[in-house]
XYZ file of C-alpha atoms in Angstrom:
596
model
C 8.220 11.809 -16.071
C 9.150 8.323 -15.341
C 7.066 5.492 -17.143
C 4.713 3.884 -14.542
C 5.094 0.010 -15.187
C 1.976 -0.640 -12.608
C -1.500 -0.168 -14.322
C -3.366 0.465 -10.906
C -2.077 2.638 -8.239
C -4.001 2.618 -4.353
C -2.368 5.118 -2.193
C -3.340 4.869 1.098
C -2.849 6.686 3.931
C -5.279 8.035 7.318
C -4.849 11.475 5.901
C -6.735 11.052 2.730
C -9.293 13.444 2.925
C -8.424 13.802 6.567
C -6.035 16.325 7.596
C -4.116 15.622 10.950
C -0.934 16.432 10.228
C 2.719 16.906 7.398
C 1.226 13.961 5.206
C -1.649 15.539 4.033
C 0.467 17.953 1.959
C 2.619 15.548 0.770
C -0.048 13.057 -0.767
C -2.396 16.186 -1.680
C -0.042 18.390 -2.999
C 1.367 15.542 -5.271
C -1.814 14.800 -6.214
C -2.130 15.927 -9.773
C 1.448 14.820 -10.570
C 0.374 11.412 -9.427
C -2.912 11.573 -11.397
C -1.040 12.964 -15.089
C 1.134 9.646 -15.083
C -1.916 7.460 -13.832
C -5.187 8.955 -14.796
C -8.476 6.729 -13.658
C -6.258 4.190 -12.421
C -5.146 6.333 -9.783
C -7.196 5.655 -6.302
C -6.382 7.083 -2.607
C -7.920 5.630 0.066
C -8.830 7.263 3.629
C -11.093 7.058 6.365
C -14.267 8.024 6.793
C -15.423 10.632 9.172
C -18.714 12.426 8.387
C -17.741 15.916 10.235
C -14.422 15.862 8.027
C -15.156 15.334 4.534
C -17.480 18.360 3.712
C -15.570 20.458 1.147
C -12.993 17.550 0.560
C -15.246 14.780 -0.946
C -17.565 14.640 -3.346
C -19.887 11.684 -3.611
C -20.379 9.728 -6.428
C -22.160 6.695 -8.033
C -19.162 4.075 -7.853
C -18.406 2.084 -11.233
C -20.407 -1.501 -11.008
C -17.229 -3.505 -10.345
C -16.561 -1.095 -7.266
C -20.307 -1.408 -6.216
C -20.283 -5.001 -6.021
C -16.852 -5.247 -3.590
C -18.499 -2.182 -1.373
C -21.776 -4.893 -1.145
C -19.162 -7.721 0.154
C -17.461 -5.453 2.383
C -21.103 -4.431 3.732
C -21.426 -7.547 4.496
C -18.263 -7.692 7.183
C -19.610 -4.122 8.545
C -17.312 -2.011 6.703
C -19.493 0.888 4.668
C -17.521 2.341 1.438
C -17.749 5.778 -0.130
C -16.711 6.443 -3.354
C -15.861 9.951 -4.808
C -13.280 12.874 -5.826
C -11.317 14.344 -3.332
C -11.435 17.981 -4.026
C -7.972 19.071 -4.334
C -5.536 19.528 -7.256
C -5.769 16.933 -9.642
C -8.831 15.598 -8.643
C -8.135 11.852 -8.046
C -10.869 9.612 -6.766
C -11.118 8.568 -3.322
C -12.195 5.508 -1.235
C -13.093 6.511 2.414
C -14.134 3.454 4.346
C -16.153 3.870 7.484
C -15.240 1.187 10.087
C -17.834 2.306 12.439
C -19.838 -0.987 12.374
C -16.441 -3.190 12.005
C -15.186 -3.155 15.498
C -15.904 -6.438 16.337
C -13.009 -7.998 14.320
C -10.213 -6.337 16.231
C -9.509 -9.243 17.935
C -9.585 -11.055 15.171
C -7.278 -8.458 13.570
C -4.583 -8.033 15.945
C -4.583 -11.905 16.448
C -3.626 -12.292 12.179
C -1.053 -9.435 13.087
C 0.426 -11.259 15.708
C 0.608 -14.609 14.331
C 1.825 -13.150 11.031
C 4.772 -10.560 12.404
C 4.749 -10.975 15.996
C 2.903 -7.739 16.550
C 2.342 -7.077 19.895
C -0.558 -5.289 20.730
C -1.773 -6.406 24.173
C -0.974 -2.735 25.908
C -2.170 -0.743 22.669
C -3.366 2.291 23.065
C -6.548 3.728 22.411
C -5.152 5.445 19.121
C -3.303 2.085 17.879
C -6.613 0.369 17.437
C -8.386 2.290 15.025
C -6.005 3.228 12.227
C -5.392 -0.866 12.349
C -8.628 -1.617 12.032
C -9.154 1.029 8.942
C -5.681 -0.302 7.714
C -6.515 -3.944 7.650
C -9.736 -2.884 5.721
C -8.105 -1.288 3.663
C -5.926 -4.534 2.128
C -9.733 -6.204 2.025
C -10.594 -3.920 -0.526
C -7.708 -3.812 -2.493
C -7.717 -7.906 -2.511
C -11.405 -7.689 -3.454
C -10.964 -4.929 -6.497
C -7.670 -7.120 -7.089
C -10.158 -9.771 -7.827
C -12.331 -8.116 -10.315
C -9.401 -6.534 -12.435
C -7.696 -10.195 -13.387
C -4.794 -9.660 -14.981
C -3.897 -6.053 -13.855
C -0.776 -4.676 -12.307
C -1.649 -3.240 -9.289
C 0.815 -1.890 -7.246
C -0.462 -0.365 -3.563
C 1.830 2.585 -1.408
C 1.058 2.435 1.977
C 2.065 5.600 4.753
C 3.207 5.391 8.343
C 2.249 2.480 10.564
C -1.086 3.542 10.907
C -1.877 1.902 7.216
C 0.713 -0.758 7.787
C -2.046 -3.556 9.058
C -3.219 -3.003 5.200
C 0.411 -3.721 3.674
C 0.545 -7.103 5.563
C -2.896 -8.104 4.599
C -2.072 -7.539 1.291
C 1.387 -9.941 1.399
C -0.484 -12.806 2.974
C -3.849 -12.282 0.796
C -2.201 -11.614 -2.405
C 1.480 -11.439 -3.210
C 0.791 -10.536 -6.777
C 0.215 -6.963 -5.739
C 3.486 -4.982 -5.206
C 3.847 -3.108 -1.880
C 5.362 0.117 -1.254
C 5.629 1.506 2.699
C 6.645 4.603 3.476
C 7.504 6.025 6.823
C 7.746 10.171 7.341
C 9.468 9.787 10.490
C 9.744 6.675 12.616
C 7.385 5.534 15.620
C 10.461 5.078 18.504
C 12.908 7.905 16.637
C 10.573 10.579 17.996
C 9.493 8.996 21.181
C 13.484 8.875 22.418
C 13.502 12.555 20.312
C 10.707 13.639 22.617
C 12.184 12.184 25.865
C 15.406 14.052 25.130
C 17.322 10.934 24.597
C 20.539 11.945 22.376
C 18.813 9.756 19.386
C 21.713 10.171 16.788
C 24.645 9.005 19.709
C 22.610 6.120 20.051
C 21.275 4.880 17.148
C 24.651 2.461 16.870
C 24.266 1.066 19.831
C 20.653 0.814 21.082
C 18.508 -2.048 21.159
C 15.413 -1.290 19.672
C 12.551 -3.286 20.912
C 13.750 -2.827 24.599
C 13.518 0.980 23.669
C 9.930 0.742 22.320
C 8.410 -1.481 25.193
C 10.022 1.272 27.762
C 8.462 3.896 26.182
C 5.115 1.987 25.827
C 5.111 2.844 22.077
C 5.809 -1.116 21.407
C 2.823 -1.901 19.161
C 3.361 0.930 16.941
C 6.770 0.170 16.536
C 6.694 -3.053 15.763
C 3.802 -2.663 13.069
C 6.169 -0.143 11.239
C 9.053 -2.848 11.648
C 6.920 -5.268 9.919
C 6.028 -3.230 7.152
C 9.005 -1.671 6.358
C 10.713 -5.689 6.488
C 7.492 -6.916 4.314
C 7.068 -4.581 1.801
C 8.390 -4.770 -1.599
C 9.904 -1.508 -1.588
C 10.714 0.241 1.751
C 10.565 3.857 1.386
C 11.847 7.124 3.490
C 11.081 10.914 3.261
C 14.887 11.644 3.627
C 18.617 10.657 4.296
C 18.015 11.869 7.904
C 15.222 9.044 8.399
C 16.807 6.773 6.501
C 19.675 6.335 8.467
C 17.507 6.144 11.631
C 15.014 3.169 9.562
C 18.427 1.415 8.989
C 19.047 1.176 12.658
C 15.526 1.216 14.018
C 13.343 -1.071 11.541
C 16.705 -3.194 10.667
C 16.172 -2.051 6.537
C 17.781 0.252 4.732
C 15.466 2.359 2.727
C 15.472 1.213 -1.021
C 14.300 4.641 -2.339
C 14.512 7.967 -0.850
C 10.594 9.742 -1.652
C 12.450 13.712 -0.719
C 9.101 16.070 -0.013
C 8.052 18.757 -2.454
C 5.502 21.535 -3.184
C 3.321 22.298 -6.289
C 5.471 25.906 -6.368
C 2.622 26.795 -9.039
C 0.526 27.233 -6.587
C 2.543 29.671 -4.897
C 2.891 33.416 -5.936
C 5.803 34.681 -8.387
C 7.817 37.006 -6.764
C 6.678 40.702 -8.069
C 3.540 39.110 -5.795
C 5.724 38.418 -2.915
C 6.979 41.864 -2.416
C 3.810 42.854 -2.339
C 1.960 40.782 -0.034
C 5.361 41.195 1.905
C 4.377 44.526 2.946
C 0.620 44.247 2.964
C 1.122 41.575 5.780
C 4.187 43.212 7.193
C 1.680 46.257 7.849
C -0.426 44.298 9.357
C 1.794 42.418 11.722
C 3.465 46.539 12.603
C 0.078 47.473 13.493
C -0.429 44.338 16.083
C 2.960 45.229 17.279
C 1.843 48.711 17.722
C -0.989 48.109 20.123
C 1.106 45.267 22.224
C 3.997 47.072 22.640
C 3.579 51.401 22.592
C 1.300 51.140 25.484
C 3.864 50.791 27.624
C 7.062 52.181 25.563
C 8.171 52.888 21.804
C 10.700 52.298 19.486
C 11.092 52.616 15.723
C 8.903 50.515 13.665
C 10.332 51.043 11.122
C 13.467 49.757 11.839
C 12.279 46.377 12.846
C 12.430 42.721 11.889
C 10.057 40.041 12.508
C 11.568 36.752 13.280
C 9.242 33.356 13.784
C 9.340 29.743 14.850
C 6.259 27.956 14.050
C 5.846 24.401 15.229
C 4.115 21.491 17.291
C 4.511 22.096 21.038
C 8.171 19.689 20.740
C 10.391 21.588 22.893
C 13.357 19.708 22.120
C 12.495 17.904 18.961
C 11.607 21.378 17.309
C 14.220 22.979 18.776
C 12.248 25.556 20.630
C 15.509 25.351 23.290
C 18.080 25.950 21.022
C 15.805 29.085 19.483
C 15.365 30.856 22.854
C 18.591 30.619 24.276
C 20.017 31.866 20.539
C 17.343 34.780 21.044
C 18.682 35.748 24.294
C 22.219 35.713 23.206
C 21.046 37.840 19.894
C 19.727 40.525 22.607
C 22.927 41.131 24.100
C 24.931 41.214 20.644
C 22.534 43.937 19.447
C 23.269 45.630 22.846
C 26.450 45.845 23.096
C 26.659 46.680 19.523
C 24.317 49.648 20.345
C 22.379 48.856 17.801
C 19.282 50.685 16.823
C 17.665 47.663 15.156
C 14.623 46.222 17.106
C 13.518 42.388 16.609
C 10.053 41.006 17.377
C 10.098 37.256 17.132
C 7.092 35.181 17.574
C 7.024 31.901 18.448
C 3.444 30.255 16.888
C 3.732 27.509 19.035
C -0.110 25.915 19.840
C -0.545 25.162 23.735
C -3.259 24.736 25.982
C -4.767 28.085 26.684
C -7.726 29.071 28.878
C -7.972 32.840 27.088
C -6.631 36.018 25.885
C -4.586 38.342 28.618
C -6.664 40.916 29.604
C -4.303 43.724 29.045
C -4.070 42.207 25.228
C -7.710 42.518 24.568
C -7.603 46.399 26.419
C -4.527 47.432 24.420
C -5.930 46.391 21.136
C -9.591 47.949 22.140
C -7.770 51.234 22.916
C -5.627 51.035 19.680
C -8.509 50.441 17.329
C -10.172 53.297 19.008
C -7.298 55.454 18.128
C -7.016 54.205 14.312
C -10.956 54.806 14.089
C -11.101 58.174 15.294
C -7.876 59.132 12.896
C -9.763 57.516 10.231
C -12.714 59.534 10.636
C -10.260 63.152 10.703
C -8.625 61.746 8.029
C -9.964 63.573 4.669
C -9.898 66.794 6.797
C -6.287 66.125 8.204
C -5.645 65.355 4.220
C -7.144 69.129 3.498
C -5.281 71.350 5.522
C -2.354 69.102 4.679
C -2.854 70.086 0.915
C -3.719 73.597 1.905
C -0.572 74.179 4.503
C 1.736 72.999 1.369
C 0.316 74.413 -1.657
C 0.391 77.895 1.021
C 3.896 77.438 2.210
C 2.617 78.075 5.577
C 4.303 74.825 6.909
C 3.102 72.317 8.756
C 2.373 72.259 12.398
C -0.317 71.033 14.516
C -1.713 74.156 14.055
C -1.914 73.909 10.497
C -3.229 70.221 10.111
C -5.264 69.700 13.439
C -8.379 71.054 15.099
C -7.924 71.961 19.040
C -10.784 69.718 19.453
C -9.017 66.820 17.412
C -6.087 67.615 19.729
C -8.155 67.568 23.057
C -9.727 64.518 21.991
C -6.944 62.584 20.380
C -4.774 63.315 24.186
C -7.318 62.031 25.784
C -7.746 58.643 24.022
C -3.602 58.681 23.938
C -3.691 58.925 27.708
C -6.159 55.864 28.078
C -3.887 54.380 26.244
C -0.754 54.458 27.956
C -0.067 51.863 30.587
C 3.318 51.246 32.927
C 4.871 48.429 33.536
C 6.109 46.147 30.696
C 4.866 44.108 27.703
C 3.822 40.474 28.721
C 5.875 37.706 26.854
C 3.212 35.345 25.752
C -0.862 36.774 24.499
C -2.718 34.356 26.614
C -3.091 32.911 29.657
C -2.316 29.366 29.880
C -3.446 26.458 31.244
C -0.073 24.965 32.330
C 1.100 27.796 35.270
C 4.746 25.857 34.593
C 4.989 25.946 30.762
C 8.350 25.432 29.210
C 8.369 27.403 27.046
C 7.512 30.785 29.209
C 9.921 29.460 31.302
C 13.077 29.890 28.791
C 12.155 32.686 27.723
C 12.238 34.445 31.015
C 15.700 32.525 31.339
C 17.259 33.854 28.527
C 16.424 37.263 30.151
C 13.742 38.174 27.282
C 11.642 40.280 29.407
C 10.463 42.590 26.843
C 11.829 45.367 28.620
C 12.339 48.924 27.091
C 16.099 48.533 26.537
C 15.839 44.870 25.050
C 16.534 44.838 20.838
C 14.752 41.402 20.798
C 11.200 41.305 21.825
C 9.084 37.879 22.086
C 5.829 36.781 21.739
C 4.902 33.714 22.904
C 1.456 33.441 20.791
C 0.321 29.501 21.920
C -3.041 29.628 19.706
C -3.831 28.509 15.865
C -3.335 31.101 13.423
C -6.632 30.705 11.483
C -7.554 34.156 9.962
C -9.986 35.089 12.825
C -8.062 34.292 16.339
C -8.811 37.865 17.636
C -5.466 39.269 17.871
C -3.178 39.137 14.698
C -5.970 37.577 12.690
C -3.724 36.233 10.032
C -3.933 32.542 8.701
C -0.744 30.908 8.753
C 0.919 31.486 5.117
C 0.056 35.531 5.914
C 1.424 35.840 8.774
C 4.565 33.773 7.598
C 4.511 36.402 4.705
C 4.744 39.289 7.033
C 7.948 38.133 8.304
C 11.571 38.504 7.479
C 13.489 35.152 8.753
C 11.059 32.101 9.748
C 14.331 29.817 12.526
C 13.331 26.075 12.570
C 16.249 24.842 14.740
C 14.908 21.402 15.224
C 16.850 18.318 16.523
C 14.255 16.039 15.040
C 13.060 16.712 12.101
C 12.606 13.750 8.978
C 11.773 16.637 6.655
C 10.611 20.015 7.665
C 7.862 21.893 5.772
C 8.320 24.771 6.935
C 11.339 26.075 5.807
C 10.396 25.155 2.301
C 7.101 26.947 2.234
C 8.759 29.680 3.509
C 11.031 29.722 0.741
C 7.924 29.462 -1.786
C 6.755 32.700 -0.280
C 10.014 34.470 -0.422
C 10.673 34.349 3.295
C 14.351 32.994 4.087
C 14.519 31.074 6.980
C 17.246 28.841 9.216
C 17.008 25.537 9.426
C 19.419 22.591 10.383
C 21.454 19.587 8.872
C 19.190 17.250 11.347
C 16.149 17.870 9.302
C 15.222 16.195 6.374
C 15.181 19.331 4.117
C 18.522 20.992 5.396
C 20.046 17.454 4.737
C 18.774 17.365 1.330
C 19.321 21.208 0.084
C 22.773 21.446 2.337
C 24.686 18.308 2.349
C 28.505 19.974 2.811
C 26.529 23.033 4.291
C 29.269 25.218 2.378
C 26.953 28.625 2.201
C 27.632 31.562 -0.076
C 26.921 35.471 1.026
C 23.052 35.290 0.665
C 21.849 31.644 0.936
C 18.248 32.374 1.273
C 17.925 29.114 3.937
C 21.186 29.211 6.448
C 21.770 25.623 8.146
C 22.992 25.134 11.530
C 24.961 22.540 11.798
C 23.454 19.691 14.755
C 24.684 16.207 13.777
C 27.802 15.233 15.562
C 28.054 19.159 17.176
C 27.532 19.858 21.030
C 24.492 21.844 21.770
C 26.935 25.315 22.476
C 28.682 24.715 19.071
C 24.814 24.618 17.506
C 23.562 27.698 19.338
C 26.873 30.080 18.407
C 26.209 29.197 15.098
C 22.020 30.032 15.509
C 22.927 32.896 17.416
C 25.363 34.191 14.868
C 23.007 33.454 11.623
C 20.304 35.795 13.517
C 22.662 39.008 14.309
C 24.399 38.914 10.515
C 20.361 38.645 9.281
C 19.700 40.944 11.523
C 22.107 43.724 10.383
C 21.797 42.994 6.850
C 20.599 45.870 4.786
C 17.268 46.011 2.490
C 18.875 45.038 -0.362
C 20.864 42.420 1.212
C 17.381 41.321 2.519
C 16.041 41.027 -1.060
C 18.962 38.979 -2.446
C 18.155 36.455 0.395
C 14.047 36.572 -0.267
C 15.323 35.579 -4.311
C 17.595 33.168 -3.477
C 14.852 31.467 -0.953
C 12.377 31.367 -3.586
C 14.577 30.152 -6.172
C 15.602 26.987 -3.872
C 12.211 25.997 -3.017
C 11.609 26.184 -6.855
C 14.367 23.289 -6.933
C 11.748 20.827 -4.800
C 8.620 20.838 -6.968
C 6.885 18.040 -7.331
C 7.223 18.310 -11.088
C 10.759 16.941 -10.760
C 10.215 14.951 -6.811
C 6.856 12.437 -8.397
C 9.498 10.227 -10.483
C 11.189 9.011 -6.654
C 7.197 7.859 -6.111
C 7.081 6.486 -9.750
C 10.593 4.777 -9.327
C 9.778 3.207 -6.149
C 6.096 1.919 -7.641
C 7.978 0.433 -10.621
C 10.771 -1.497 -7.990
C 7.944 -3.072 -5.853
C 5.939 -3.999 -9.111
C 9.529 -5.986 -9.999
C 10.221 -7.843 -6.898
C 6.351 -8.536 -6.891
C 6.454 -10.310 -10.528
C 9.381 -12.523 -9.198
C 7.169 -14.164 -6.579
């Protein structure tokens, strides 16, 4: 590991001991690689909200230097906790609770203005907070700055929403070195969202006109400032980088690439076998949505998933659907026997299950129970009708009342009619996303090889229907497809890889960028990348659709090779190797700081 040259690290970010979103498992899953090249002088620092921190934070006395800068920030309304946060590593934490600080916002965005021409007169509600905790934030590193005399303190800083602290910090005390990073930029995902063609315009666009038309001004320019101010201006990837260089007006001095503590992850003997225990599970859901109406061969079926932030565009949702639809007609016209369930995990407004879900499942459980019950007798005359050579028939292993009784519960069973797309009902009667499906002509009809559920809820372990959390369920699967047009690193396809899942992903994410920069593939890559920078949308979904139908009609074996060679690349972004970037670019700000 790199040397650290700073001999106090503050890491803050709004996601320190508050999970909203991808940056909580980048600074928490770093964690204890931070802390081994740090140790005590190794401090995050979050907000505090009261509902969030049980299980995360643990309270403690603070050291007396700490107390007395917690009494001087009392003082200004701004109430300090001091703790661990409970995750790998253990590094202490410093959650500040602005609650009673709201009357210097003025005051606040007035020093942001007059410092870097912020403008925040149209902010909206969820601009004003984060600044205020940010702006805290560089009043108590200035203050513990101020007890430590003669310490190198060097202070990272995430997204705009901690970037009010960064500027505090240059104006209160240039001695500190400054690090900003930005995981994906404030106006690259507004034009990303408004289906602007981002990457065609990035030459040519003028940035701040951009940002006040899509009212996301005062974030934007609060980023811009940061990034321009801070000692060393950090990106999460190449990808972002390139859009920072045209969007913020600096180059990224540092590229921080994300990684995963792939210890914590299972080896792969476990793989295989959660594999099937959660495949199982996922057949037996499929079972009671699906044979009420018709059957095919379970066994003979893949599970394909997309599992994302409701981004139509951005995540590439579009390009997925249409690529499913043209996957159904391959595997037609190929006559192929091979069924495919994808799922698309995709949280939406929803006002409740479908009734015909809830029935189906009731039904099926009832089934599976009564079975259950039969089954050590069923098990009995099995053992009997072989050892006896007498075959066996229904005569041999069943009872005429099992019979009667099992018809009966078959028959309340069945249903006509067809399989409904999507499990709930939602609240938007025009979604999207329901929409394209029907438009690629996924109508989970009998004949169709590619079936789709639309499943717009969390998966937390106890949602009703799959109950599976989120790595299970991801488990369960063959091929996780993250097609996404913006994307400044991805998760997703790398955790799937840490679980043995291989997955598709593309060259405009962060990830594909970094694992596939020539995207020249061999046989069994383990993550395919479709190609999306400088390629029409048609050239993009060929390739999707064609990734899918050669997964699709790879053998078992063929499947394996891919689950190894998944695993094995994810083992290639551990933070192990990924924490000297963070080092290096702690080490460069703590340089240019010392010149000042």
């Amino acid at each position: 590991m790199a040397n650290p040259e700073a001999e106090m690290l503050f890491e803050c970010s709004w996601e320190v001991c508050n999970k909203v979103g991808g940056i909580h498992t980048v600074i928490s899953s770093k964690a204890a690689k931070v802390n081994a090249a740090y140790g005590a002088n190794y401090i995050t620092v979050g907000p505090y909200f009261h509902g969030n921190v049980a299980g995360q934070f643990q309270e403690e006395v603070p050291p007396d230097h700490v107390k007395k800068v917690f009494a001087a920030l009392k003082e200004k309304g701004l109430v300090c906790h001091y703790g661990t946060w409970l995750i790998g590593g253990q590094p202490k934490a410093i959650l500040m609770d602005i609650a009673s600080f709201w009357h210097a916002l003025n005051s606040v965005k007035k020093d942001l203005w007059e410092w870097s021409k912020v403008d925040s007169l149209n902010a909206p509600d969820d601009y004003n907070e984060p600044v205020l905790w940010s702006y805290a934030t560089g009043m108590l590193i200035e203050l513990l700055a101020k007890e430590m005399p003669n310490r190198k303190i060097v202070a990272q800083f995430h997204e705009w929403l901690s970037g009010a602290g960064l500027l505090y910090i240059r104006h209160a005390f240039p001695g500190i070195g400054t690090v900003f990073t930005t995981h994906a930029t404030v106006l690259g995902r507004a034009l990303a969202n408004a289906e602007a063609p981002l990457y065609e315009m990035l030459a040519t666009l003028k940035p701040e006109e951009e940002a006040y038309r899509h009212h996301v001004e005062s974030k934007h320019l609060l980023e811009k400032a940061s990034a321009q101010n801070a000692d060393c201006f950090t990106t999460v990837s190449g990808i972002t980088g390139m859009e920072a260089e045209h969007l913020l007006g600096r180059k990224p001095d540092i590229l921080l690439p994300n990684g995963l503590d792939i210890g914590k992850f299972p080896v792969f003997e476990e793989i295989l076998l959660k594999h099937r225990l959660e495949r199982d599970r996922i057949s037996e859901f499929c079972l009671a949505y699906f044979f009420p109406y018709y059957q095919f061969d379970i066994k003979n079926t893949l599970y394909f998933f997309t599992a994302s932030r409701y981004e139509f565009r951005a995540k590439g949702l579009d390009l997925f659907i249409e690529a499913l639809g043209i996957l159904n007609r391959k595997l037609k016209e190929g006559k192929s026997q091979k069924t495919i369930v994808a799922f698309l995990w995709v949280p939406s407004g929803v006002r409740s299950i479908r009734q015909e879900i809830i029935e189906n499942k009731t039904y099926f459980t009832d089934l599976k129970d009564f079975l259950s019950e039969e089954k050590e007798y069923i098990e009995k005359n099995a053992l009997y009708a072989l050892i006896g050579g007498r075959g066996m028939g229904e005569e041999q292993l069943f009872s005429q009342e099992f019979l009667q009784e099992s018809r009966r519960k078959l028959a309340k069973f069945r249903k006509s009619g067809i399989p409904p797309v999507m499990t709930h009902e939602l609240s938007d009667g025009n979604d999207i996303i329901t929409r394209s499906i029907l438009n690629a002509g996924l109508l989970n009809r009998e004949e169709d090889r590619v079936k789709v559920i639309y499943y717009p809820t969390y998966l937390n372990g106890a949602d009703g229907l799959l109950d599976l959390n989120y790595y299970e369920a991801m488990e369960g699967c063959h091929l996780g497809v993250f097609p996404s047009y913006y994307e400044p690193w991805g998760y997703t396809p790398l955790e799937a890889g840490a679980l043995g899942v291989p997955s598709i992903t593309t060259d405009l994410s962060g990830f594909g960028r970094y694992f596939c920069t020539d995207c020249r593939q061999g046989g069994y890559p383990g993550i395919y990348v479709v190609e999306r920078l400088g390629r029409r949308y048609e050239e993009s979904l060929s390739q999707l659709a064609a990734f899918m139908h050669k997964f699709a009609l790879l053998s078992r074996e063929e499947r394996t090779r891919n689950k190894l060679e998944a695993r094995r690349v994810a083992a290639t972004v551990d933070w192990e190797m990924l924490v000297n970037n963070y080092v290096n670019a702690h080490n460069l700000a703590m340089k240019k700081a010392a010149g000042r």
